[in-house]
Amino acid sequence: MKILAFLLLLLLPMSMHADDGNRADEALGCLERGNCCMADFDLLHAMEWYERSLQLHATCEALRRLADCHYQRGDYRQALLALSSISDDSLRHADMRLKYHCFARQKQMDSLFVWGGRIIETFPLDAEVVADVASKYNEAGHSEQALKLTMQYHQLDSANVYVERQMGYAQYLCGQYAEAISTYERLAERGDSSVIVLFPLGMCYYMSHDRPNAYRVLRHAASATGHANATCLAKLGIVATQMGHDDEGVGYLQQAAKLFLPDDEVMALIFETMGDACLRMGNMQAGVDAYLQCLAHHPDKLYYVYYELAQGYGALKDAANERKYYRLFLSETAKLKSTEGLEEAMAFARAKAK
């Protein structure tokens, strides 16, 4: 009896091991069938096979495959849940990237920056993640962080277009216009003529008071958008008028006004610049119309627009409106601190407003 009991004890673990082995083999078979479904883009049935595989024998590979299915189906919470079952020390590069993209899709920015940082720390040459994290920093108003990140990558690889774009944009946002110009010009020399390079490059020249280069580059940027980007057209119109190309500048500003969503501040600036240019060209009626549009869009009455309107109406021989707007100008400027130039304009307005 003792011998029989001893033999049974020996056989029991062997039976259990054999059963575990069978379950592992069956789980592997389910995993392979899931992979076949994935190859046919059949995510629904692939998920069923991966879940069956996990029920039989939980493995990291089945969890990864299931997480990928959930991600491709847009269920980012379930994808993250599947990945959370894999211990951190077993996470691969692809697992970390999948987590990162799930957080990005859900706009969970704190988690995105944490996992982006972990990926970059372990894989510093993952340019796609570096560029994407930097873009998120730029969008969130943390351009200093974006600049630090992209500069670190630049020391390892100075020719990655996507990272260089974000570095240039971070330099622009940080007010480092000369550095940004250098970065963007390098990209342009390598053939990157996209509007996301040309527009900020033009703005860097503009902010550096280099109107000729701002005008040159912004014209290319406007062409790259098919003259369909309101902001680009507005900036180009302003620069063109500052360069003395009033007729061309008014054309750009008119196009921008048609494209802009109702934004009072932007529309007021467009019509004010348009009015200035029209008066300089001697087109007084168009100038007056533009200034009236400026006032309609601006929540606060602009005293200098009143003055320009009065001058425009004076040139049109409309004495009633000339007096009206000189009086409005005087009413507004009475509240302001006196300056030499303002006093001279006020004296002129008093004489005309009688």
C-alpha positions as a printed NumPy array, in Angstrom:
array([[  0.   ,   0.   ,   0.   ],
       [  2.806,   2.412,   0.826],
       [  4.469,   1.688,  -2.509],
       [  1.178,   2.319,  -4.375],
       [  0.602,   5.598,  -2.548],
       [  4.139,   6.695,  -3.352],
       [  3.609,   5.944,  -7.057],
       [  0.35 ,   7.894,  -7.077],
       [  2.128,  10.904,  -5.573],
       [  4.712,  10.724,  -8.318],
       [  2.087,  10.445, -11.038],
       [ -0.078,  13.329,  -9.807],
       [  2.411,  16.154, -10.497],
       [  3.263,  14.592, -13.83 ],
       [ -0.431,  14.662, -14.741],
       [ -0.719,  18.264, -13.653],
       [  2.382,  19.265, -15.642],
       [  1.037,  17.465, -18.666],
       [ -2.279,  19.311, -18.331],
       [ -0.452,  22.664, -18.05 ],
       [  1.537,  21.787, -21.128],
       [ -1.594,  20.977, -23.072],
       [ -3.204,  24.271, -22.056],
       [ -0.073,  26.168, -23.092],
       [ -0.056,  24.413, -26.46 ],
       [ -3.748,  25.139, -26.943],
       [ -3.192,  28.776, -25.95 ],
       [ -0.399,  29.017, -28.513],
       [ -2.735,  27.607, -31.144],
       [ -5.349,  30.249, -30.282],
       [ -2.693,  32.952, -30.488],
       [ -1.69 ,  31.796, -33.961],
       [ -5.304,  31.713, -35.115],
       [ -5.707,  35.256, -33.819],
       [ -2.633,  36.262, -35.809],
       [ -4.191,  34.77 , -38.943],
       [ -7.312,  36.856, -38.368],
       [ -5.128,  39.951, -37.925],
       [ -3.426,  39.213, -41.219],
       [ -6.887,  39.292, -42.816],
       [ -7.74 ,  42.535, -40.963],
       [-10.434,  40.656, -39.02 ],
       [ -9.971,  42.398, -35.672],
       [-13.22 ,  41.173, -34.155],
       [-12.412,  37.472, -34.408],
       [ -8.736,  38.074, -33.666],
       [ -9.782,  39.509, -30.309],
       [-11.871,  36.436, -29.558],
       [ -8.907,  34.139, -30.202],
       [ -6.526,  36.27 , -28.136],
       [ -8.971,  36.334, -25.222],
       [ -9.326,  32.546, -25.46 ],
       [ -5.538,  32.247, -25.465],
       [ -5.323,  34.354, -22.306],
       [ -7.979,  32.246, -20.573],
       [ -5.96 ,  29.131, -21.261],
       [ -2.509,  30.483, -20.522],
       [ -1.815,  34.175, -19.913],
       [  1.196,  35.473, -21.835],
       [  2.593,  38.923, -22.53 ],
       [  2.391,  38.266, -26.257],
       [ -1.354,  37.605, -26.148],
       [ -1.844,  40.762, -24.054],
       [  0.154,  42.792, -26.584],
       [ -1.909,  41.452, -29.478],
       [ -5.178,  42.101, -27.673],
       [ -4.084,  45.651, -26.784],
       [ -3.216,  46.291, -30.427],
       [ -6.678,  45.102, -31.493],
       [ -8.378,  47.431, -29.021],
       [ -6.191,  50.331, -30.183],
       [ -6.974,  49.744, -33.848],
       [-10.684,  49.597, -32.991],
       [-10.439,  52.933, -31.161],
       [-10.995,  51.506, -27.674],
       [ -7.99 ,  53.127, -26.031],
       [ -9.106,  52.479, -22.463],
       [ -9.272,  48.728, -23.075],
       [ -5.924,  48.829, -24.851],
       [ -4.362,  50.475, -21.801],
       [ -6.073,  47.976, -19.519],
       [ -4.537,  45.073, -21.439],
       [ -1.084,  46.663, -21.339],
       [ -1.405,  47.341, -17.6  ],
       [ -1.284,  43.575, -17.039],
       [  2.292,  43.533, -18.351],
       [  4.846,  44.436, -15.681],
       [  6.943,  47.523, -16.372],
       [ 10.175,  45.536, -16.588],
       [  8.614,  43.377, -19.331],
       [  7.439,  46.288, -21.458],
       [  9.015,  46.508, -24.879],
       [  9.565,  49.634, -26.967],
       [  6.411,  48.906, -28.996],
       [  4.384,  48.487, -25.775],
       [  5.517,  51.85 , -24.46 ],
       [  4.745,  53.521, -27.778],
       [  1.279,  51.991, -27.825],
       [  0.636,  53.356, -24.333],
       [  1.893,  56.742, -25.447],
       [ -0.41 ,  56.821, -28.475],
       [ -3.386,  55.747, -26.362],
       [ -2.798,  58.656, -23.997],
       [ -2.383,  60.973, -26.994],
       [ -5.688,  59.844, -28.491],
       [ -7.422,  60.442, -25.175],
       [ -5.627,  63.778, -24.689],
       [ -4.339,  62.664, -21.283],
       [ -1.416,  65.061, -21.481],
       [  0.162,  64.39 , -18.087],
       [  0.396,  60.647, -18.794],
       [  1.502,  61.345, -22.365],
       [  4.456,  63.426, -21.176],
       [  5.394,  60.804, -18.576],
       [  5.459,  57.952, -21.09 ],
       [  6.994,  60.091, -23.81 ],
       [  9.792,  60.937, -21.376],
       [ 10.297,  57.273, -20.5  ],
       [ 10.533,  56.286, -24.154],
       [ 13.007,  59.067, -24.957],
       [ 15.126,  58.264, -21.911],
       [ 15.431,  54.627, -23.   ],
       [ 15.41 ,  55.203, -26.758],
       [ 16.841,  58.709, -27.305],
       [ 16.885,  58.297, -31.102],
       [ 13.162,  57.579, -31.404],
       [ 12.667,  60.657, -33.575],
       [  8.948,  60.125, -34.079],
       [  8.239,  60.282, -30.348],
       [ 10.697,  63.139, -29.806],
       [  9.   ,  65.221, -32.515],
       [  5.513,  64.38 , -31.279],
       [  6.279,  65.138, -27.618],
       [  7.93 ,  68.402, -28.687],
       [  4.878,  69.35 , -30.747],
       [  2.638,  68.691, -27.74 ],
       [  4.885,  70.881, -25.573],
       [  4.707,  73.658, -28.185],
       [  0.924,  73.376, -28.408],
       [  0.591,  73.435, -24.616],
       [  2.657,  76.615, -24.295],
       [  5.744,  74.835, -22.921],
       [  8.059,  75.827, -25.763],
       [ 11.094,  75.871, -23.442],
       [ 10.585,  72.151, -22.803],
       [ 10.176,  71.52 , -26.522],
       [ 13.378,  73.424, -27.249],
       [ 15.354,  71.5  , -24.624],
       [ 14.085,  68.177, -25.941],
       [ 14.752,  68.907, -29.608],
       [ 18.184,  70.406, -28.934],
       [ 19.178,  67.224, -27.112],
       [ 18.104,  65.176, -30.113],
       [ 19.806,  67.62 , -32.516],
       [ 23.159,  66.817, -30.883],
       [ 22.682,  63.155, -31.873],
       [ 21.075,  63.677, -35.283],
       [ 20.91 ,  67.103, -36.914],
       [ 19.112,  66.043, -40.093],
       [ 15.729,  64.743, -38.962],
       [ 13.109,  66.942, -40.63 ],
       [ 10.317,  66.326, -38.107],
       [ 12.444,  67.103, -35.067],
       [ 14.044,  70.131, -36.761],
       [ 10.603,  71.558, -37.559],
       [  9.62 ,  71.411, -33.905],
       [ 12.969,  72.843, -32.827],
       [ 12.503,  75.786, -35.2  ],
       [  8.978,  76.365, -33.946],
       [ 10.111,  76.217, -30.311],
       [ 12.864,  78.746, -31.093],
       [ 10.278,  81.005, -32.734],
       [  7.9  ,  80.746, -29.764],
       [ 10.767,  81.442, -27.36 ],
       [ 11.639,  84.596, -29.279],
       [ 14.928,  83.193, -30.602],
       [ 14.254,  84.508, -34.097],
       [ 17.818,  84.37 , -35.443],
       [ 18.201,  80.757, -34.317],
       [ 14.793,  79.841, -35.735],
       [ 15.665,  81.47 , -39.073],
       [ 18.849,  79.384, -39.217],
       [ 16.903,  76.18 , -38.457],
       [ 14.129,  76.874, -40.961],
       [ 16.535,  77.987, -43.695],
       [ 18.423,  74.693, -43.302],
       [ 15.147,  72.845, -43.779],
       [ 14.299,  74.966, -46.824],
       [ 17.731,  74.299, -48.334],
       [ 17.057,  70.57 , -47.986],
       [ 13.846,  71.   , -49.977],
       [ 11.28 ,  71.297, -47.177],
       [  8.941,  73.881, -48.697],
       [  5.915,  73.019, -46.562],
       [  3.824,  75.831, -45.116],
       [  4.68 ,  74.72 , -41.564],
       [  8.238,  75.769, -42.37 ],
       [  7.598,  78.772, -44.61 ],
       [  4.997,  80.568, -42.48 ],
       [  6.936,  80.645, -39.186],
       [ 10.115,  81.458, -41.14 ],
       [  8.344,  84.454, -42.653],
       [  7.103,  85.479, -39.208],
       [ 10.634,  85.205, -37.792],
       [ 11.847,  87.635, -40.458],
       [  8.864,  89.875, -39.678],
       [  9.605,  89.873, -35.943],
       [ 13.258,  90.603, -36.769],
       [ 12.088,  93.688, -38.748],
       [ 13.415,  92.177, -41.99 ],
       [ 10.428,  93.146, -44.134],
       [ 11.932,  92.184, -47.551],
       [ 12.626,  88.592, -46.469],
       [  9.323,  88.41 , -44.573],
       [  7.522,  89.498, -47.738],
       [  9.476,  87.023, -49.89 ],
       [  8.895,  84.024, -47.638],
       [  5.268,  84.791, -46.759],
       [  4.453,  84.996, -50.484],
       [  5.839,  81.461, -50.857],
       [  3.861,  80.374, -47.795],
       [  0.635,  81.815, -49.215],
       [  1.25 ,  80.011, -52.504],
       [  1.918,  76.754, -50.633],
       [ -1.571,  77.012, -49.081],
       [ -3.21 ,  77.837, -52.403],
       [ -4.014,  81.269, -50.928],
       [ -6.519,  79.543, -48.664],
       [ -5.017,  80.246, -45.223],
       [ -6.524,  83.36 , -43.674],
       [ -3.754,  83.994, -41.126],
       [ -1.031,  83.69 , -43.734],
       [ -2.855,  86.022, -46.116],
       [ -3.483,  88.569, -43.364],
       [  0.18 ,  88.667, -42.337],
       [  1.282,  88.846, -45.975],
       [ -1.165,  91.696, -46.597],
       [  0.179,  93.646, -43.629],
       [  3.806,  93.141, -44.712],
       [  2.976,  94.02 , -48.319],
       [  1.427,  97.344, -47.283],
       [  4.422,  98.064, -45.047],
       [  6.646,  97.46 , -48.072],
       [  4.641,  99.993, -50.07 ],
       [  2.785,  97.395, -52.163],
       [ -0.582,  98.799, -51.138],
       [ -2.692,  97.485, -54.009],
       [ -1.287,  93.964, -53.627],
       [ -1.58 ,  94.13 , -49.847],
       [ -5.237,  95.169, -49.953],
       [ -5.929,  92.213, -52.248],
       [ -4.433,  89.795, -49.726],
       [ -6.295,  91.43 , -46.842],
       [ -9.593,  91.203, -48.715],
       [ -9.005,  87.495, -49.313],
       [ -8.149,  87.009, -45.637],
       [-11.299,  88.826, -44.498],
       [-13.44 ,  86.445, -46.543],
       [-11.74 ,  83.406, -45.033],
       [-11.539,  84.406, -41.369],
       [-14.079,  83.166, -38.91 ],
       [-15.717,  86.046, -37.028],
       [-12.862,  87.231, -34.843],
       [-13.337,  90.872, -33.969],
       [ -9.726,  91.565, -33.051],
       [ -8.332,  90.04 , -36.239],
       [-10.992,  91.564, -38.475],
       [-10.43 ,  95.008, -36.947],
       [ -6.699,  94.761, -37.682],
       [ -7.389,  93.652, -41.266],
       [ -9.77 ,  96.523, -41.992],
       [ -7.574,  99.09 , -40.234],
       [ -4.57 ,  98.089, -42.38 ],
       [ -6.777,  98.024, -45.466],
       [ -8.062, 101.524, -44.688],
       [ -4.515, 102.869, -44.263],
       [ -3.465, 101.395, -47.612],
       [ -6.552, 102.658, -49.463],
       [ -6.049, 106.231, -48.219],
       [ -2.402, 106.15 , -49.277],
       [ -3.506, 105.028, -52.749],
       [ -5.962, 107.926, -52.872],
       [ -8.999, 105.635, -52.861],
       [-10.797, 107.584, -50.165],
       [-14.189, 105.904, -50.37 ],
       [-12.669, 102.423, -50.056],
       [-10.569, 103.68 , -47.136],
       [-13.595, 105.107, -45.344],
       [-15.537, 101.878, -45.899],
       [-12.645,  99.849, -44.478],
       [-12.344, 102.058, -41.374],
       [-16.076, 101.783, -40.735],
       [-15.713,  97.99 , -40.891],
       [-12.804,  98.267, -38.442],
       [-15.004, 100.138, -35.966],
       [-17.813,  97.625, -36.428],
       [-15.501,  94.759, -35.423],
       [-13.622,  96.446, -32.6  ],
       [-15.349,  96.433, -29.186],
       [-13.632,  99.697, -28.178],
       [-13.761, 102.798, -30.338],
       [-10.31 , 103.555, -31.738],
       [ -9.516, 107.279, -31.614],
       [ -6.957, 107.101, -34.416],
       [ -9.534, 105.411, -36.665],
       [-11.891, 108.319, -35.95 ],
       [ -9.132, 110.682, -37.069],
       [ -8.496, 108.74 , -40.286],
       [-12.235, 108.61 , -40.997],
       [-12.473, 112.365, -40.552],
       [ -9.595, 112.84 , -42.988],
       [-11.183, 110.472, -45.469],
       [-14.537, 112.228, -45.31 ],
       [-12.746, 115.564, -45.659],
       [-11.155, 114.373, -48.897],
       [-14.597, 113.236, -50.061],
       [-15.999, 116.717, -49.32 ],
       [-18.44 , 115.272, -46.766],
       [-18.294, 118.09 , -44.223],
       [-20.933, 116.665, -41.868],
       [-19.149, 113.344, -41.374],
       [-15.782, 115.082, -41.289],
       [-16.921, 117.168, -38.295],
       [-18.632, 114.165, -36.704],
       [-15.498, 112.043, -36.628],
       [-13.184, 114.861, -35.588],
       [-15.509, 115.456, -32.631],
       [-15.507, 111.749, -31.78 ],
       [-11.722, 111.795, -32.   ],
       [-11.562, 114.756, -29.591],
       [-14.001, 113.089, -27.213],
       [-11.834, 109.971, -27.007],
       [ -8.451, 111.704, -26.839],
       [ -9.61 , 113.952, -23.996],
       [ -9.302, 110.861, -21.775],
       [ -5.699, 110.163, -22.826],
       [ -2.375, 111.424, -21.525],
       [ -1.208, 114.284, -23.717],
       [  1.777, 113.855, -26.036],
       [  3.355, 116.263, -28.534],
       [  2.066, 114.384, -31.592],
       [ -1.369, 113.932, -30.089],
       [ -1.656, 117.605, -29.139],
       [ -0.879, 118.604, -32.723],
       [ -3.569, 116.253, -34.082],
       [ -6.072, 117.497, -31.502],
       [ -5.405, 121.118, -32.407],
       [ -6.   , 120.307, -36.072],
       [ -9.202, 118.43 , -35.202],
       [-10.538, 121.357, -33.116],
       [-10.122, 123.675, -36.048],
       [-11.969, 121.279, -38.358],
       [-14.698, 120.322, -35.882],
       [-16.166, 123.864, -35.573]])
